[in-house]
Coordinates of C-alpha atoms and ligand atoms in Angstrom, one line a residue:
X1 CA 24.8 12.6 -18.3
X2 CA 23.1 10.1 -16.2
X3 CA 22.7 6.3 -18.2
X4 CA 19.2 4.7 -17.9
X5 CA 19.6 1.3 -19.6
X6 CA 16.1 -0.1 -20.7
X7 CA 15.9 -4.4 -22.0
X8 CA 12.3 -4.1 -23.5
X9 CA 12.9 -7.6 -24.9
X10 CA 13.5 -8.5 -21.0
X11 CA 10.0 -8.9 -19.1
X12 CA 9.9 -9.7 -15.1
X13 CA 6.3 -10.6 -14.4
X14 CA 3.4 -8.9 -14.1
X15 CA 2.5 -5.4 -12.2
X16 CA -0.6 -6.5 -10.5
X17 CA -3.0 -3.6 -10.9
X18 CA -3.5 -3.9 -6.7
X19 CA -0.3 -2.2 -6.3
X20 CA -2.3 0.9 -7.2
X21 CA -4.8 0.3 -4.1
X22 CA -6.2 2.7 -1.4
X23 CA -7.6 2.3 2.2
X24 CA -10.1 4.2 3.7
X25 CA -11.0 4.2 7.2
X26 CA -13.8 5.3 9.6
X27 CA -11.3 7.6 10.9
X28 CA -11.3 11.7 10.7
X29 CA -13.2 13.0 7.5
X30 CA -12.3 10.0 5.5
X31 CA -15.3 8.6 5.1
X32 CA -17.7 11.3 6.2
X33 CA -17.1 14.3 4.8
X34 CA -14.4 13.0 2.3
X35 CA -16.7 10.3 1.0
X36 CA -19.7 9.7 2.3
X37 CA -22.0 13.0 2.7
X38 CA -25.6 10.7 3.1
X39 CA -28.2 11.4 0.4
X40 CA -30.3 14.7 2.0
X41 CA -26.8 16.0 1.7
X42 CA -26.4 19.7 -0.5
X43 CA -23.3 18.6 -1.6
X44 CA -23.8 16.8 -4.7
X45 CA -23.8 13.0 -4.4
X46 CA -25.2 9.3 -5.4
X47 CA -26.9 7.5 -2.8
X48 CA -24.8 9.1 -0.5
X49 CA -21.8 9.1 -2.2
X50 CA -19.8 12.4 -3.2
X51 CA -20.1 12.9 -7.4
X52 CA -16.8 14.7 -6.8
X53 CA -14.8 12.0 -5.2
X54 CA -16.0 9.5 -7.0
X55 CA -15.6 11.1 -10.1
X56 CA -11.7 11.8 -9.3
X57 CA -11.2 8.0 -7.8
X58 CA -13.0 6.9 -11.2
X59 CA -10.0 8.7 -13.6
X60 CA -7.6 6.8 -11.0
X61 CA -8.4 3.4 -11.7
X62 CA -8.5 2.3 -8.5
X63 CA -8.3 -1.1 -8.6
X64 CA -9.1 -1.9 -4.7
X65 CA -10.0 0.0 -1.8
X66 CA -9.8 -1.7 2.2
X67 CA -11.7 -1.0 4.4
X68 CA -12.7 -0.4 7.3
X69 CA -10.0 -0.2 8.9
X70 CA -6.7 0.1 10.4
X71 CA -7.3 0.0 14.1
X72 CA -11.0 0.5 13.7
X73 CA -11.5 -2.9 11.6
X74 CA -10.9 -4.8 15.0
X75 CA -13.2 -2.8 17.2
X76 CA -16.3 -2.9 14.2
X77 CA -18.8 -5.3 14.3
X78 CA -20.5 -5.4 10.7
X79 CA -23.9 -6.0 12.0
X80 CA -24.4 -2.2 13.7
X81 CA -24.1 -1.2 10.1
X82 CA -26.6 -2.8 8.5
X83 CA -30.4 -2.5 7.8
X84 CA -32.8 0.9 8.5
X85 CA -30.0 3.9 9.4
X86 CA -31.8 5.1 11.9
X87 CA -31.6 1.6 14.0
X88 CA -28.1 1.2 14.0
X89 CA -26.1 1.6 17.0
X90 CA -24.2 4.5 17.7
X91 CA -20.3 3.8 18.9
X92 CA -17.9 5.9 20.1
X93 CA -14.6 5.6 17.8
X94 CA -12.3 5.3 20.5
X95 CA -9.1 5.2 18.6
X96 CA -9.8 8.0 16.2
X97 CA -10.7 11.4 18.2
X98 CA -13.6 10.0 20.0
X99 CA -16.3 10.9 17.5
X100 CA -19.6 9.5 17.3
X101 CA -19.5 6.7 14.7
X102 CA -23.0 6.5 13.4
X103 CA -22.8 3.0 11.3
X104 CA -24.5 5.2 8.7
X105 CA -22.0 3.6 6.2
X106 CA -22.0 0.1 6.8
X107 CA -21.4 -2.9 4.2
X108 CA -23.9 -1.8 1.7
X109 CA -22.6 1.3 1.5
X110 CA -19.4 0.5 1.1
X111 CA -20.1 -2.4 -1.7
X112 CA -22.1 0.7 -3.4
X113 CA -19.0 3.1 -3.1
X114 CA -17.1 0.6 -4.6
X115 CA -20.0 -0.3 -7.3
X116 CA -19.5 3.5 -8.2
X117 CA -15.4 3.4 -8.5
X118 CA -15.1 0.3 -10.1
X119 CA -12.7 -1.3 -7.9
X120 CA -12.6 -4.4 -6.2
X121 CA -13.4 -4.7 -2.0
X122 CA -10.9 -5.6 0.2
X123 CA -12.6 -6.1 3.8
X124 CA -10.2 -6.6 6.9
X125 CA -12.5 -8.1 9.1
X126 CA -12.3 -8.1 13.2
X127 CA -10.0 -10.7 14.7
X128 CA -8.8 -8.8 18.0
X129 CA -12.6 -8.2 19.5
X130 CA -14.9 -9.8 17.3
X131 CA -15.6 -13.5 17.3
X132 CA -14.8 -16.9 14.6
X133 CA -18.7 -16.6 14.1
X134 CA -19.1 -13.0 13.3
X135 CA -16.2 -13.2 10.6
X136 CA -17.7 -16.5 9.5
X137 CA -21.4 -14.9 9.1
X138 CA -20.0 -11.6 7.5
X139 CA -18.3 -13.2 4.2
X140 CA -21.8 -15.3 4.2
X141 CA -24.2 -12.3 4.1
X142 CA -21.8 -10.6 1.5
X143 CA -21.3 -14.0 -1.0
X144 CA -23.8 -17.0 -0.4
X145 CA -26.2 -17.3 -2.8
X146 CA -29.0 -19.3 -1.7
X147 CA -31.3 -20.1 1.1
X148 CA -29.3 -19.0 4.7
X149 CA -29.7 -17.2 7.5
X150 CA -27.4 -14.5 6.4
X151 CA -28.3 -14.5 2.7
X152 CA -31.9 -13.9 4.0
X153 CA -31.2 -10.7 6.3
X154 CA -29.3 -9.3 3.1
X155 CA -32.5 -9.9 1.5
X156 CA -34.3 -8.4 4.0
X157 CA -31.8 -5.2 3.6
X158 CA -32.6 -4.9 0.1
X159 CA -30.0 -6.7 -1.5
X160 CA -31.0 -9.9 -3.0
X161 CA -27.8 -10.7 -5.3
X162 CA -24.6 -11.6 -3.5
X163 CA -21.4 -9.2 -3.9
X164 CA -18.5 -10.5 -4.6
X165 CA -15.9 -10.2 -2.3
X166 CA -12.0 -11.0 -3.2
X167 CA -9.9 -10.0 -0.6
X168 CA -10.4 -10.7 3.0
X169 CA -7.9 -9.5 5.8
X170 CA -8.4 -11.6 8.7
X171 CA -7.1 -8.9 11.5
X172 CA -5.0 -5.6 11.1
X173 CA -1.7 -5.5 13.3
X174 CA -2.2 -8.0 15.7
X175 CA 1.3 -7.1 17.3
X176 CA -0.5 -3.7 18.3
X177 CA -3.9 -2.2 18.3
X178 CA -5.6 -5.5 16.9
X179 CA -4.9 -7.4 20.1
X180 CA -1.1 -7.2 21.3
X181 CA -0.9 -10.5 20.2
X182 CA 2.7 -12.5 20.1
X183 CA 2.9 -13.9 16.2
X184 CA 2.6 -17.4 17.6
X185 CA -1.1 -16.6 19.3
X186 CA -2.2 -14.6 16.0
X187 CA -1.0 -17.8 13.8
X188 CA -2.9 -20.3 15.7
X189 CA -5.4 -17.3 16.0
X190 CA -5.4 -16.4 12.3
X191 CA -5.5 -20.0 11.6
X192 CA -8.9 -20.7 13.4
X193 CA -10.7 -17.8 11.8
X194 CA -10.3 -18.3 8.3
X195 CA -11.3 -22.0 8.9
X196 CA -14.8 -20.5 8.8
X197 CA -14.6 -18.2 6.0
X198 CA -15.7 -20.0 3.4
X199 CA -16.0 -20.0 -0.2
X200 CA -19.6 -19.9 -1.5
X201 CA -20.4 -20.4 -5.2
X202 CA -17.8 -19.5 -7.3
X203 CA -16.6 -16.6 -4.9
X204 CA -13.3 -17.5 -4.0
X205 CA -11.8 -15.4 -1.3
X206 CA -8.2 -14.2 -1.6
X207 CA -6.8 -14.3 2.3
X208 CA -4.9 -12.0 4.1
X209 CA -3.0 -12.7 7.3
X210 CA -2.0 -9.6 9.7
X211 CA 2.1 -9.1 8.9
X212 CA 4.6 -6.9 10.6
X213 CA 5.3 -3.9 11.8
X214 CA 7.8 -2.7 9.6
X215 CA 11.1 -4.7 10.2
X216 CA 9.9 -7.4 12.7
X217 CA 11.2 -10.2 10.5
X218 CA 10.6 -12.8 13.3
X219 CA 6.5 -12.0 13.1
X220 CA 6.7 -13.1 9.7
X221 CA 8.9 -16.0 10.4
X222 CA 7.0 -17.1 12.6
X223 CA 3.5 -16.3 10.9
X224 CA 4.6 -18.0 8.0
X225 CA 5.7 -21.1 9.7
X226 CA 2.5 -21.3 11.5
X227 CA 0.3 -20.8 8.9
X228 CA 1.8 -20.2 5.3
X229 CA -0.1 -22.5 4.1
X230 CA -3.5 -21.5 5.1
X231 CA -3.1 -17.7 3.4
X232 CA -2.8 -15.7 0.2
X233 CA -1.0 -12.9 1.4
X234 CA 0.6 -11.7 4.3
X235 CA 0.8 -7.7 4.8
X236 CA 3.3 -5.3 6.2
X237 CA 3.1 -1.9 7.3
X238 CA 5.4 0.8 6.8
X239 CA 5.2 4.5 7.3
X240 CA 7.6 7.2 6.2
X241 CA 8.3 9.3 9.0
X242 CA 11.4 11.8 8.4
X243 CA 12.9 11.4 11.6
X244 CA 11.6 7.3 12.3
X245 CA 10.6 9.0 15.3
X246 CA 6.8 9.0 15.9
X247 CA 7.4 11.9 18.9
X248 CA 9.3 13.8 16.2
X249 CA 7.0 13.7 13.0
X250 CA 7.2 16.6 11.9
X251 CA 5.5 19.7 9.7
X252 CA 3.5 18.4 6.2
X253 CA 4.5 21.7 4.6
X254 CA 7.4 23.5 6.4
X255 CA 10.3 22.1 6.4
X256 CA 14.2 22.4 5.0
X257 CA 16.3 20.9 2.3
X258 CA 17.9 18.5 5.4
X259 CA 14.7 17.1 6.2
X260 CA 13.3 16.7 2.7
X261 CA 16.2 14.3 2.2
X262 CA 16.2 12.4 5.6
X263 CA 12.3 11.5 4.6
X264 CA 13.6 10.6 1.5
X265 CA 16.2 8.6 3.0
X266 CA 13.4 6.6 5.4
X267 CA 11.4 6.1 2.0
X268 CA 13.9 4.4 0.1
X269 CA 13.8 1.8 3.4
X270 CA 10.7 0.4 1.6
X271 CA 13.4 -1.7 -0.8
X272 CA 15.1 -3.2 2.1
X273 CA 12.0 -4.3 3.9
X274 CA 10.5 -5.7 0.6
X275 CA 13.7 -7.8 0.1
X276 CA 13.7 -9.1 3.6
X277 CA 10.4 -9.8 3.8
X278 CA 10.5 -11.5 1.2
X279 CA 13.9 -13.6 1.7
X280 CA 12.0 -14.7 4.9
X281 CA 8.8 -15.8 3.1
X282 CA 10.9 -17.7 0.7
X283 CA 11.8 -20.4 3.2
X284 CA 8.3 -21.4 3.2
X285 CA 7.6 -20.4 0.2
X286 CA 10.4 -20.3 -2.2
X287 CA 7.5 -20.5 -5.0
X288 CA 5.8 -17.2 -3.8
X289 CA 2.8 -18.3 -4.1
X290 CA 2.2 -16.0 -0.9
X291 CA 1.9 -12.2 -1.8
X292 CA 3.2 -9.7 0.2
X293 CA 0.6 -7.3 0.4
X294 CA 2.3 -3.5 1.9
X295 CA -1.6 -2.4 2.6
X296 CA -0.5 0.2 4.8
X297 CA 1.8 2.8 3.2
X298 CA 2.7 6.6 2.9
X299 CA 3.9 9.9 5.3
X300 CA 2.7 10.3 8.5
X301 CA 3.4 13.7 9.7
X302 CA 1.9 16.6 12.8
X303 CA -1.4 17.0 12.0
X304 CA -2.2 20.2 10.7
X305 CA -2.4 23.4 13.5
X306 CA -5.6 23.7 14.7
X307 CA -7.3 20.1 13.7
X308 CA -8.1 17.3 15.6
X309 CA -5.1 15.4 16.8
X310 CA -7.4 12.2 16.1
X311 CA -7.9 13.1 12.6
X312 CA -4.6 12.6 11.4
X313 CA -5.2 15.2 8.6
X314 CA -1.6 16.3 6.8
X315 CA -1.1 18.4 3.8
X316 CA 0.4 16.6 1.0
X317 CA 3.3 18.3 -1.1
X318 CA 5.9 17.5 -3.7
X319 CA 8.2 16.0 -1.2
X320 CA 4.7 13.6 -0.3
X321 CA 4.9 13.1 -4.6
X322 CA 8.3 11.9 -4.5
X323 CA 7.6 9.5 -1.6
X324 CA 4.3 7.9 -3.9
X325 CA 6.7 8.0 -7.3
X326 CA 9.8 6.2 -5.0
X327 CA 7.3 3.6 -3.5
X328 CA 5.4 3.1 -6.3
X329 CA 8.8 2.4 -8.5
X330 CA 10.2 -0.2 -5.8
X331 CA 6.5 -2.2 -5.4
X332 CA 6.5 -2.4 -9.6
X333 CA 10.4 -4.1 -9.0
X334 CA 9.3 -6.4 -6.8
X335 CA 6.3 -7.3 -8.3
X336 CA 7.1 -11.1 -8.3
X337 CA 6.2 -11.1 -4.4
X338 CA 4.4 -7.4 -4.0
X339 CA 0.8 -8.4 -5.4
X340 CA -1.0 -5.5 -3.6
X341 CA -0.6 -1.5 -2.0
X342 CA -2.8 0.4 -0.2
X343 CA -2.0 4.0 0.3
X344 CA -2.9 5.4 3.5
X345 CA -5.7 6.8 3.0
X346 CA -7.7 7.7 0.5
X347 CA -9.7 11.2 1.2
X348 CA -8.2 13.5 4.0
X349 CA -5.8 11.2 6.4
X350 CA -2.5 11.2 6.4
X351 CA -1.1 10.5 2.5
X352 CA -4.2 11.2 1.0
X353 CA -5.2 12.1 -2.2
X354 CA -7.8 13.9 -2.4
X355 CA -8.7 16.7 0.7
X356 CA -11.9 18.3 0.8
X357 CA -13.7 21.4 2.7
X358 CA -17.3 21.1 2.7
X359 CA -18.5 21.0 -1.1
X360 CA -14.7 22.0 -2.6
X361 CA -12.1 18.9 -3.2
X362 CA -8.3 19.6 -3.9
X363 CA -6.1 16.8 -5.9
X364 CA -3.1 16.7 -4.2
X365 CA 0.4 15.9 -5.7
X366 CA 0.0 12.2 -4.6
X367 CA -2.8 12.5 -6.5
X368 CA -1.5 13.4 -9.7
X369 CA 1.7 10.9 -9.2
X370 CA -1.1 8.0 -9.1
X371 CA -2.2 9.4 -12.2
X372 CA 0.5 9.5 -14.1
X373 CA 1.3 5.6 -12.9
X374 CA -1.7 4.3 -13.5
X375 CA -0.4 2.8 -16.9
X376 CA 1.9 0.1 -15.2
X377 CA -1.2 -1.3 -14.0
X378 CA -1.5 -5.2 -15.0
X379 CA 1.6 -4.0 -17.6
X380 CA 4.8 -6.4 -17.8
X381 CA 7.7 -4.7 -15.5
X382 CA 10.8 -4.3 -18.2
X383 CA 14.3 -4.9 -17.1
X384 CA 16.2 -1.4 -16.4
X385 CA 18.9 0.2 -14.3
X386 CA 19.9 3.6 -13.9
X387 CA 23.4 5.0 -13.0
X388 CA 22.7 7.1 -10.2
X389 CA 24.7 9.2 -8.1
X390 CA 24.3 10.1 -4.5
X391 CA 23.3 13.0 -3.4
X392 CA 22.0 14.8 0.2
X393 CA 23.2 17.2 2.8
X394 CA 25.0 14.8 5.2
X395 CA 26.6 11.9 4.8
X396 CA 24.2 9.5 6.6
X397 CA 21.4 10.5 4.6
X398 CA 22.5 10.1 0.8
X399 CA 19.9 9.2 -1.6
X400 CA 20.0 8.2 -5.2
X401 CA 19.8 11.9 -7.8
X402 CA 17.4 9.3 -9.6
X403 CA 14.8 6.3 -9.1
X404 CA 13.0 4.6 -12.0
X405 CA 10.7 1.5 -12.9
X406 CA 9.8 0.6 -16.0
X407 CA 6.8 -1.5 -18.2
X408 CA 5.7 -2.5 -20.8
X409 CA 1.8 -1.6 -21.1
X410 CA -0.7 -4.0 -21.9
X411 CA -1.0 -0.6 -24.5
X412 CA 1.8 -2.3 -26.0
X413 CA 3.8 1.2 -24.7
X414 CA 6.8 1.2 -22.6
X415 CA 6.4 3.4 -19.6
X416 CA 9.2 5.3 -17.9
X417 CA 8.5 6.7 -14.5
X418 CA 11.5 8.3 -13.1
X419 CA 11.6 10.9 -10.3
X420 CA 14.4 13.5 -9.8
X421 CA 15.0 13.5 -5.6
X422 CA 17.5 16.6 -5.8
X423 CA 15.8 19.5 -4.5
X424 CA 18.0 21.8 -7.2
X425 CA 19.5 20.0 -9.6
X426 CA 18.0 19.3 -13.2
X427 CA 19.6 16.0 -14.7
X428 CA 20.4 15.1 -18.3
X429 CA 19.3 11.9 -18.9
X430 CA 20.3 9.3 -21.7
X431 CA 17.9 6.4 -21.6
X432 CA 19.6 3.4 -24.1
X433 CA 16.9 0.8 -25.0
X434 CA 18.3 -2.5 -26.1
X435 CA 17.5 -3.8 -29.8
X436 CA 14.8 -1.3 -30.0
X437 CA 13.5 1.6 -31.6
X438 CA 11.7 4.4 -30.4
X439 CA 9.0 5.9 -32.2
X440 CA 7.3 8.5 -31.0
X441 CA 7.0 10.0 -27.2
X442 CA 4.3 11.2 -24.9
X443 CA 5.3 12.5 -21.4
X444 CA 3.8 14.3 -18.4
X445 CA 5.7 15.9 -15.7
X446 CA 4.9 17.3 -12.3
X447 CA 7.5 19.6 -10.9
X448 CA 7.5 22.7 -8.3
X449 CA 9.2 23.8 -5.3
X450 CA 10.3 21.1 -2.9
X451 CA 7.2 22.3 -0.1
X452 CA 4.6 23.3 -3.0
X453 CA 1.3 22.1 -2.4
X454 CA -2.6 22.6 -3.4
X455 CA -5.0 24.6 -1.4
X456 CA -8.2 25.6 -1.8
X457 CA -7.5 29.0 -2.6
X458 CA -5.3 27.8 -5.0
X459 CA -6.1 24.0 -6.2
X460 CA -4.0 24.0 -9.0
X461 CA -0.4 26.0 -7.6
X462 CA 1.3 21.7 -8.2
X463 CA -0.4 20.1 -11.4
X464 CA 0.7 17.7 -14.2
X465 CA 2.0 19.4 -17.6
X466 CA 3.0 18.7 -20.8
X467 CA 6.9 17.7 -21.1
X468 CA 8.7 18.6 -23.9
X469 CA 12.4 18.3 -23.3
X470 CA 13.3 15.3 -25.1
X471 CA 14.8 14.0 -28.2
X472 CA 14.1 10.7 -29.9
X473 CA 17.9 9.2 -30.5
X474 CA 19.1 6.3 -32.3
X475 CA 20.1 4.9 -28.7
X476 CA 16.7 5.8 -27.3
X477 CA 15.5 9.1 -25.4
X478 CA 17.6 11.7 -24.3
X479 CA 16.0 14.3 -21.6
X480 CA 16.7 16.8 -18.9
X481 CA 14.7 16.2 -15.9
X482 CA 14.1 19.3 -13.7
X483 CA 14.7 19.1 -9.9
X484 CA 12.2 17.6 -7.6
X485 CA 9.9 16.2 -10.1
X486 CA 7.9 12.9 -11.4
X487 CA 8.2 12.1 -15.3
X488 CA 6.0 10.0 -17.3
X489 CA 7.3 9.4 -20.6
X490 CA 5.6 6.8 -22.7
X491 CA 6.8 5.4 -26.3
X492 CA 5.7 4.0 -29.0
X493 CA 8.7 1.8 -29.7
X494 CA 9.4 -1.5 -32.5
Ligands
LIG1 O1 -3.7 4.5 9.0 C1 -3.7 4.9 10.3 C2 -3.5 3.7 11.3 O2 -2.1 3.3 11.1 C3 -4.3 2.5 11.0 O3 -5.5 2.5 11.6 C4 -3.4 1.4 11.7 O4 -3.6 0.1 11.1 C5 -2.0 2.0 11.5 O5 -1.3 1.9 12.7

């Protein structure tokens, strides 16, 4: 029987609801297609906008979306997407299968996408080709108020009223497609760009430096030293590839018990990045007032046979649900210096959650493991611990049988989310909650075989159900998890 020990009366800090965020970029069918289907479209849709999607994002709570980019954000200049559709320039997405990039969805479009989620805007404006001025004169003609040059062609656009715009990422990996920069020429760089982003009114603008590539601990040395004190945040990108080797990615849907747990394995790597990062950032800023903002997350696997190879579109299965539940568990621990996540991305790219085929839309298991955690959004993370055994097929790839996190919900309900990694074992499961009782018990589980997955023939073969298997106890909650799953189990507790 595996011990989950629970403090209720211990709280951590806050889980900022960002950790829950998305990114979408003009790359594949993300955002045409997946998103944005223009408004003489047959597929049903707001100003553009898919009813569909939106409606799904909507029972998400997405509470931020970037955009737009990735590797595009430093090769798109704002003004070719902006004013009469049918005068913007057309551009060539060179990064992302050469496709025709029409600027049809441009800054209005997106501030209207986002107007119809309900989440905030993150813009990652263009640092590697684009110029101080252009960054300067896009936060103006999205936040002054008042009489400007840039306030007046917004007008002229149709939108009188400023948006407001939070978060503002001043580059996207610098060390690489935004510039092959070394981190002290993106510091000095990153520090001369946000000089001229400026707060108008009462818009205050949250700002995001470009971090590191996954382990390069120097680039945030470095960056930090530079210029710490000019930024909000600082971001870091990880992907989970099973092998770490981008030649060797990989099927989405077929593969064995050995490589379920090696992409496991390379998951789990999350937590020692996070703590490293953050040791690093805590020279400079031992206060962490600088969040560490992981706005580039999830599996990156072949694309599926037969698509473009630009398009980066994966299937997404239980062992992609298990890599959203692990992540999302570790990002809620570390939520004292982890104030934002962006899953990559949001509508058919790599971890996405939702995929669509012309007027159909599949949830995917990612999907429904966002779902299910949407409740430790802006909730208190609760002290807990798990004794956990290792388990795996070969001795250098060993993973914990169980991973957890824990809140307490601004519902005033604590909120278990443990996953079970083995791909055959069930678990009993003894959760003891310190000087507290439980009342009553709600939980959700999504379980099925290790490669299950949704498709359009079938949209509904991996969905959420109704768990049962539990027993209120003096102690707490007993319960058997079943293999490869995601549990939700929220309590009523005193
Ligand atoms: O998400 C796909 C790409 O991965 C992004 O454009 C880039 O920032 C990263 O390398």
């Amino acid at each position: 029987m595996a011990k989950l020990y629970i403090n209720p009366k211990v709280k951590k800090g806050k889980i900022n609801k960002e950790i829950y965020g998305h990114f979408s970029e003009h790359l594949g069918r993300c955002i045409y297609e997946g998103i944005y289907v223009g408004e003489n479209s047959e597929i049903p849709n707001v100003n553009g906008m898919r009813k569909d999607v939106v409606a799904a994002l909507k029972e998400l709570n997405i509470p931020v979306l970037r955009w737009p980019g990735g590797c595009f954000a430093d090769e798109y200049h704002w003004k070719d997407g902006i004013g009469p559709k049918e005068n913007r320039k057309k551009m060539v997405n060179t990064h992302w299968g050469g496709l025709v990039e029409d600027n049809s969805f441009g800054t209005h479009e997106f501030m209207e996408l986002c107007e119809q989620i309900g989440c905030e805007p993150y813009i990652n404006a263009n640092l590697g080709s684009g110029t101080v001025q252009e960054m300067s004169e896009w936060v103006e003609y999205m936040t002054f108020d008042g009489i400007s040059p840039m306030a007046g062609l917004r007008a002229e656009n149709g939108r009188k009223e400023p948006w407001k715009v939070k978060y503002l990422g001043v580059g996207n990996e610098s060390w690489g497609c935004g510039g092959n920069m070394t981190p002290e020429h993106y510091a000095n760089e990153y520090r001369r760009y946000q000089t001229y982003c400026r707060n108008y009114g009462d818009n205050k603008l949250y700002k995001i430096a470009c971090g590191a590539n996954a382990d390069d601990y120097n680039w945030t040395d470095v960056v930090m030293k530079i210029a710490g004190r000019h930024m909000d945040g600082l971001s870091v990108h990880y992907y989970t590839l099973p092998t770490g080797d981008w030649s060797k990615k990989g099927s989405s849907t077929e593969f064995d018990e050995q490589v379920w747990y090696q992409t496991l394995k390379k998951t789990l790597y999350m937590e020692t990045l996070i703590t490293n990062h953050d040791t690093v950032m805590s020279k400079y800023d031992p206060e962490k007032r600088v969040g560490l903002l992981v706005d580039e997350w999830g599996t990156w696997f072949d694309v599926e046979p037969g698509t473009n190879p630009g398009f980066l579109y994966q299937q997404s299965t239980m062992r992609d649900a298990l890599v959203a539940g692990i992540n999302l568990n570790i990002f809620n621990k570390h939520c004292d210096r982890v104030k934002m996540a962006n899953i990559a991305q949001l509508v058919n790219v790599l971890q996405a959650a939702i995929l669509t085929e012309g007027d159909k839309l599949i949830l995917t298991p990612t999907y429904h493991v966002f779902n299910m955690y949407k409740h430790h959004q802006e909730a208190q993370l609760v002290d807990s611990s798990l004794e956990a055994e290792l388990i795996g097929l070969e001795d250098n790839n060993k993973v914990p049988n169980l991973h957890e996190s824990v809140s307490m919900g601004e519902d005033n309900k604590l909120h278990i989310t443990i996953n079970n990694l083995s791909v055959s074992e069930a678990y009993e499961v003894e959760s003891i909650l310190a000087e507290t009782k439980v009342r009553t018990v709600k939980a959700t589980l999504l379980s099925a075989g290790f490669n299950s997955y949704n498709t359009f023939e079938k949209p509904d073969a991996v969905e959420p159900v109704e768990f049962k298997d539990y027993k209120i106890t003096d102690k707490g909650i007993s319960f058997k998890i079943p293999a490869c799953s995601v549990l939700h189990l929220e309590a009523e507790v005193e």
